[in-house]
Tab-separated table of C-alpha atoms in Angstrom:
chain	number	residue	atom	x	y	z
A	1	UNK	CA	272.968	231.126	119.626
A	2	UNK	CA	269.402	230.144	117.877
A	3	UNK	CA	267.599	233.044	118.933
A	4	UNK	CA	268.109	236.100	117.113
A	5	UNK	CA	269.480	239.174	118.524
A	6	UNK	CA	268.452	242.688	118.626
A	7	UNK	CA	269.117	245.241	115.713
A	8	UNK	CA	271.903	247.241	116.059
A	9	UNK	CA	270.920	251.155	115.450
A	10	UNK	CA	269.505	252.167	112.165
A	11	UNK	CA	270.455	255.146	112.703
A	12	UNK	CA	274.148	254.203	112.526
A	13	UNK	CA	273.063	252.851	108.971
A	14	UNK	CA	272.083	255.726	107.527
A	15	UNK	CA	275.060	256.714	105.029
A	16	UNK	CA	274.286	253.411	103.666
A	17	UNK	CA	272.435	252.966	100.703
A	18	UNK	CA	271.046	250.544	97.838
A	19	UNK	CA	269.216	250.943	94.735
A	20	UNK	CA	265.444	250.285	95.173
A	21	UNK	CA	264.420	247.715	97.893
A	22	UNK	CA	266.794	244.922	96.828
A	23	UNK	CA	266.962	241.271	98.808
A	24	UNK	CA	270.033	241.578	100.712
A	25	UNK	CA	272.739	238.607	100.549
A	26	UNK	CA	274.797	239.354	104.218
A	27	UNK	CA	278.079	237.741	103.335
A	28	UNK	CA	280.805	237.444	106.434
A	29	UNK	CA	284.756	236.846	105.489
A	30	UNK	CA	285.722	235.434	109.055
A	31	UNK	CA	289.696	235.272	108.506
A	32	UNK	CA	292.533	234.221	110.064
A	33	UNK	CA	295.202	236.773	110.987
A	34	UNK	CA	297.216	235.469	113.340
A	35	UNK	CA	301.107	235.153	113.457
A	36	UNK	CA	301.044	231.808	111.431
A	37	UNK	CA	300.022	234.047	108.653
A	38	UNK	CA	302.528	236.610	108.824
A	39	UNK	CA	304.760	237.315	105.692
A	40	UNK	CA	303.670	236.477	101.791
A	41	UNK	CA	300.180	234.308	103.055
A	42	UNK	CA	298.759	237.757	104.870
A	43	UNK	CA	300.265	239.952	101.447
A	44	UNK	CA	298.226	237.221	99.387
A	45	UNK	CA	295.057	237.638	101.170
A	46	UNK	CA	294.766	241.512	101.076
A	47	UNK	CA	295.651	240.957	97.104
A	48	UNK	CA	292.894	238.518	96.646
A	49	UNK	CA	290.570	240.948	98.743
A	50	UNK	CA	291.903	244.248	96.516
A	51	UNK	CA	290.903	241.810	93.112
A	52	UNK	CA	287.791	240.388	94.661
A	53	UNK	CA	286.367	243.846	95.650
A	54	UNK	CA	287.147	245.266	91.973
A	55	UNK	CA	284.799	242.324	90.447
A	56	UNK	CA	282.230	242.513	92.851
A	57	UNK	CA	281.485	246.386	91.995
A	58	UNK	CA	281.567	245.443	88.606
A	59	UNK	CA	279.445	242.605	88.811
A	60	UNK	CA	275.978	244.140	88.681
A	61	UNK	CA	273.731	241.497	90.027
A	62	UNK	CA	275.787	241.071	93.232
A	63	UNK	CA	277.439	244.697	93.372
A	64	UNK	CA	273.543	245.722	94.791
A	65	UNK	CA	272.222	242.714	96.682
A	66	UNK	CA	275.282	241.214	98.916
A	67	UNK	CA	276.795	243.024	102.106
A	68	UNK	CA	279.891	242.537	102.855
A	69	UNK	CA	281.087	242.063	106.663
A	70	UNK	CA	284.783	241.244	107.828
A	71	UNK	CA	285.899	239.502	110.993
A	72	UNK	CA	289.067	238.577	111.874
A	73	UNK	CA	291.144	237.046	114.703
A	74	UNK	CA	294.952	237.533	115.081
A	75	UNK	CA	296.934	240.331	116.854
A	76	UNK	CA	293.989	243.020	117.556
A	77	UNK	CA	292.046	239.591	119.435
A	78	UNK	CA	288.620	239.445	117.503
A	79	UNK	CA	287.822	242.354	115.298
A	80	UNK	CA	284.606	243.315	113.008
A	81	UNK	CA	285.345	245.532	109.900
A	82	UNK	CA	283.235	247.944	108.464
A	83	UNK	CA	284.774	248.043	105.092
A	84	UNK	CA	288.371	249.361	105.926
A	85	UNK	CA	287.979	250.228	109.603
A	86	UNK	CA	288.014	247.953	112.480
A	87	UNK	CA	285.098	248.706	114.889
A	88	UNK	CA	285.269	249.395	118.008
A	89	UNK	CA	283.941	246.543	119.960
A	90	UNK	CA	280.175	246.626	121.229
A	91	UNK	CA	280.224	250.371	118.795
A	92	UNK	CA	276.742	250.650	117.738
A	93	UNK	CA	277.242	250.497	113.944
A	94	UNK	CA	276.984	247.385	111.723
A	95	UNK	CA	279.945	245.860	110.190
A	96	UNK	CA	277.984	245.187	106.689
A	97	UNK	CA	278.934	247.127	103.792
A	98	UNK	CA	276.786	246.979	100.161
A	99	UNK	CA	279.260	246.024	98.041
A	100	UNK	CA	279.123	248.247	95.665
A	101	UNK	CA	280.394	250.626	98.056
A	102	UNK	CA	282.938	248.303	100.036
A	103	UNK	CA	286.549	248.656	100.310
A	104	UNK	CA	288.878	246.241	102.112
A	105	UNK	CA	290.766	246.634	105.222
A	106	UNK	CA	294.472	245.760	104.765
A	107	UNK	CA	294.759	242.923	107.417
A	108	UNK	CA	298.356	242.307	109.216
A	109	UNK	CA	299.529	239.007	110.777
A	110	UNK	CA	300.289	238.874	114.073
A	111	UNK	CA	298.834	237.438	117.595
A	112	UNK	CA	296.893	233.809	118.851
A	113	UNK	CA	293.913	231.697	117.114
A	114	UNK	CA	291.007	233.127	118.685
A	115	UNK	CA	288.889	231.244	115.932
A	116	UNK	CA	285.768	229.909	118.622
A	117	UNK	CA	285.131	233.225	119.475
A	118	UNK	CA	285.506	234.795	115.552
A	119	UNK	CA	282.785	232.332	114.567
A	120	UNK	CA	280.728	233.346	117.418
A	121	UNK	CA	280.618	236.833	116.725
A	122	UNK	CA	280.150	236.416	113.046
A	123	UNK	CA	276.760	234.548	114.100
A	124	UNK	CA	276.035	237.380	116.326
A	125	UNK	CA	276.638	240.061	113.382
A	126	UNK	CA	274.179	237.788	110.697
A	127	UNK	CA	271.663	237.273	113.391
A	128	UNK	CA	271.881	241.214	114.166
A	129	UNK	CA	271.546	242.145	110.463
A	130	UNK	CA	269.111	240.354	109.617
A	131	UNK	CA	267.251	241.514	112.548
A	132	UNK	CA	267.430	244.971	110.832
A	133	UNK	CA	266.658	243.942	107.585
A	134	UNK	CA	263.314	242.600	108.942
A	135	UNK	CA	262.671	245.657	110.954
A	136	UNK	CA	262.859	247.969	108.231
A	137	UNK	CA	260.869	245.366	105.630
A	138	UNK	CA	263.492	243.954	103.615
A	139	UNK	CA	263.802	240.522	102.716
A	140	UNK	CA	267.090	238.827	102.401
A	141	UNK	CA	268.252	235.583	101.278
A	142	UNK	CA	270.604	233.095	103.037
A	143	UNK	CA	273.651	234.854	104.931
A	144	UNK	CA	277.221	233.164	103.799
A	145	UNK	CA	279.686	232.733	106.460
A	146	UNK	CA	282.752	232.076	104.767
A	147	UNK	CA	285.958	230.780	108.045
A	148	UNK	CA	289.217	230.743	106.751
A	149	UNK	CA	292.478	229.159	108.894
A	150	UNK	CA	295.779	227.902	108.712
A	151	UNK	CA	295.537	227.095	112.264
A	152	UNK	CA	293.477	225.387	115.438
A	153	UNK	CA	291.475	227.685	117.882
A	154	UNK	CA	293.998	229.095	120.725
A	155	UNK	CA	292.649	230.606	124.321
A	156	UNK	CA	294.149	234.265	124.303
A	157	UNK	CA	297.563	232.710	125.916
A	158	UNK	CA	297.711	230.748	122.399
A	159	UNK	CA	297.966	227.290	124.016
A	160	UNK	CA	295.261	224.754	122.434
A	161	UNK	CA	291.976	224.981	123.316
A	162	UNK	CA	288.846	222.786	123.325
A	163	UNK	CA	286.201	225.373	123.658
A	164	UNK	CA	285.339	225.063	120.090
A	165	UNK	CA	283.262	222.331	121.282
A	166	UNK	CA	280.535	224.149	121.978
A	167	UNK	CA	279.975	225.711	119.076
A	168	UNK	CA	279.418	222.326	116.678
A	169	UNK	CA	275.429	221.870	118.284
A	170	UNK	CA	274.401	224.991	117.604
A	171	UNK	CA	276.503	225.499	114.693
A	172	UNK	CA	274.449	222.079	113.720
A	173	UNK	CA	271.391	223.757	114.494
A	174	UNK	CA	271.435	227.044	113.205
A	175	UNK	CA	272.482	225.423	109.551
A	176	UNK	CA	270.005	222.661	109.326
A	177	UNK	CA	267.394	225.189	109.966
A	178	UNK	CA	269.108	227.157	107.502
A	179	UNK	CA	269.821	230.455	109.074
A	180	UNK	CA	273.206	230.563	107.749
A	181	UNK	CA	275.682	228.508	105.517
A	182	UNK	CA	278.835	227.895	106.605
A	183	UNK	CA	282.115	227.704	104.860
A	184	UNK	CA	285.177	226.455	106.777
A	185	UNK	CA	288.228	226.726	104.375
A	186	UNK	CA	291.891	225.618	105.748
A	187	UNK	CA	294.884	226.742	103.403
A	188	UNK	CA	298.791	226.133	103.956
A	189	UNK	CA	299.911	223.890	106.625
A	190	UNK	CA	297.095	223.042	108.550
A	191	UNK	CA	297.482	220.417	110.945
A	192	UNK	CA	295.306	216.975	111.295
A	193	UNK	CA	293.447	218.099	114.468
A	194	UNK	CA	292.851	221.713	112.537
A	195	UNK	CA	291.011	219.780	109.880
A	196	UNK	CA	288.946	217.953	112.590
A	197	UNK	CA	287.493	221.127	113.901
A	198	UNK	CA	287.054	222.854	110.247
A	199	UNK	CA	285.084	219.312	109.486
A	200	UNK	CA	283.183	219.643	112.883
A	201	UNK	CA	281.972	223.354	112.086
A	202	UNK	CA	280.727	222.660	108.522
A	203	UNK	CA	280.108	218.784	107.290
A	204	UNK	CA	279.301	219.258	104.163
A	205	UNK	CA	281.127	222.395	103.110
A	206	UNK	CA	284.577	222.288	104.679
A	207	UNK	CA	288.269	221.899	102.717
A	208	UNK	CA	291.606	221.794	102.809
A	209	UNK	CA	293.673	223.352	100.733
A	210	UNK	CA	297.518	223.635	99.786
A	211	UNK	CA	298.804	227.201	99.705
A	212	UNK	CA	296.863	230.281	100.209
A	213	UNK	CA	294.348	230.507	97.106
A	214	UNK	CA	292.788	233.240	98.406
A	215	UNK	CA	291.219	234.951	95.028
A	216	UNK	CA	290.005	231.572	93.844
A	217	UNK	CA	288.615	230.673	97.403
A	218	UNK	CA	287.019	234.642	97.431
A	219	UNK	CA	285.538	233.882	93.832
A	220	UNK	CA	283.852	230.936	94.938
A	221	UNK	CA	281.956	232.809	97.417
A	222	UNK	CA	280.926	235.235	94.860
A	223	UNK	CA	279.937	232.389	92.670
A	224	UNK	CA	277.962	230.688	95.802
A	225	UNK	CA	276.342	234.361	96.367
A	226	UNK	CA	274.539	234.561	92.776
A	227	UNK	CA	273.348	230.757	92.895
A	228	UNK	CA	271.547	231.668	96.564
A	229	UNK	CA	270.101	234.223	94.528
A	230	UNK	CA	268.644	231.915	91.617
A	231	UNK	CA	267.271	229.753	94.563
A	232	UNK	CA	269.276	227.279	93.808
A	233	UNK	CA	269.420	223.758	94.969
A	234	UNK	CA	271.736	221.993	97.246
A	235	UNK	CA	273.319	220.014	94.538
A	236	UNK	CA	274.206	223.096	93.543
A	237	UNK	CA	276.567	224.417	95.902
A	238	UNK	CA	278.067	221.241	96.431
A	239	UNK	CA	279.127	221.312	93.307
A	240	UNK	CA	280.443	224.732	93.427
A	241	UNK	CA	282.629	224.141	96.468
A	242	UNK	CA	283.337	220.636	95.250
A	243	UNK	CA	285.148	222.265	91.879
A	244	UNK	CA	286.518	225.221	94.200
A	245	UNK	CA	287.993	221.989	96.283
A	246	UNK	CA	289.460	220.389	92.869
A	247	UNK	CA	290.821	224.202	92.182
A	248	UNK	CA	288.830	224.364	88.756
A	249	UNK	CA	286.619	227.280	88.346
A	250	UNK	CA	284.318	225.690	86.356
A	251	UNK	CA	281.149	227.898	87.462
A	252	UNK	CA	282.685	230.173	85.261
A	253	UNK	CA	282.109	228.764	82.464
């Protein structure tokens, strides 16, 4: 999964557009929707991602630079959104949305934990985009990957699995040659073994968290999005995720 893969159409792209030749910020919202989410956590999540949206378009540094791209794994197996429509897989369109002109899906609960294969296709998606991005001449800066669970990764029968194994080298890889940061997030009742896997994925930026905070978890990322684009330093998302961990906004203060 090191090796980039080929752009999907440009063509497909077309209705697309930014202001000027902005750096692009590809952000991916990999999310749980499986039946352990069914009920008020699933009715949370599309409220956080209704609220989110709203500030993104009206914040103006991010509204034009970061692209929004949903995948999901739950009842409809793995999915990839383009804003509120799930594509159709292998369609040759990309699932990233500017997000000044992205609208949420509205996600139901229902089906196994295909989470191995979710992360796997949101690598494929950055690696893709920013394939295109360099093909037409436009920079970008450090894609966000942002996994979010209340579960451990099923096979498609939703008994345990430990394929997820394979993913921790060259999720290793790809993030200490910094193609990618990774978020792995775990809300409600996450098991023990469910925090081992989140831990294996991302070292230094995983979590567990009680409940299903959703819009602070989503606000974080925005937060996370505008300090990639100051450059900032390491320190400096550690401490963001470390005060999204304490559940104290500070960084917006």
């Amino acid at each position: 999964m090191s090796s980039e893969y080929p752009p999907t159409l440009p063509a497909e792209y077309a209705d697309i557009e930014f202001e000027n030749n902005a750096q692009r910020l590809p952000l991916v919202l990999c999310l749980d929707t499986s039946s352990s989410m069914a009920g008020p956590p699933i009715q949370t999540l599309n409220n956080a991602l209704v609220e989110w949206t709203r500030e993104l378009h009206d914040d103006v540094s991010l509204s034009y630079s970061v692209e929004v791209a949903v995948v999901t794994f739950g009842g409809q197996g793995v999915a990839a959104w383009r804003g509120p429509q799930p594509l159709v897989p292998g369609a040759p369109v990309s699932p990233f949305v500017p997000a000044h002109m992205f609208r949420p899906p509205q996600l139901t609960a229902a089906g196994v934990t295909l989470m191995t294969e979710a992360l796997e296709l949101s690598m494929h998606i950055v690696a893709a985009r920013k394939a295109e991005l360099r093909a037409s001449g436009l920079q970008y800066y450090r894609p966000q990957i942002c996994l979010v669970t209340d579960g451990i990764p099923t096979d498609a029968t939703g008994h345990r699995t430990d394929s997820w194994h394979r993913l921790v080298p060259v999720l290793a890889e790809e993030q200490n040659a910094r193609r990618f940061r990774l978020y792995a997030i775990g809300v409600g009742g996450i098991t023990d073994y469910g925090e081992q896997v989140l831990r294996a994925f991302a070292p230094k930026f995983n979590a567990t968290i009680q409940g299903f905070p959703f819009r602070e978890l989503l606000q974080m990322m925005s937060a996370s999005a505008g300090a990639e684009q100051k450059g900032a330093g390491d320190e400096v998302f550690e401490k963001i995720f470390s005060q999204f961990k304490t559940q104290r906004p500070a960084w917006e203060s």
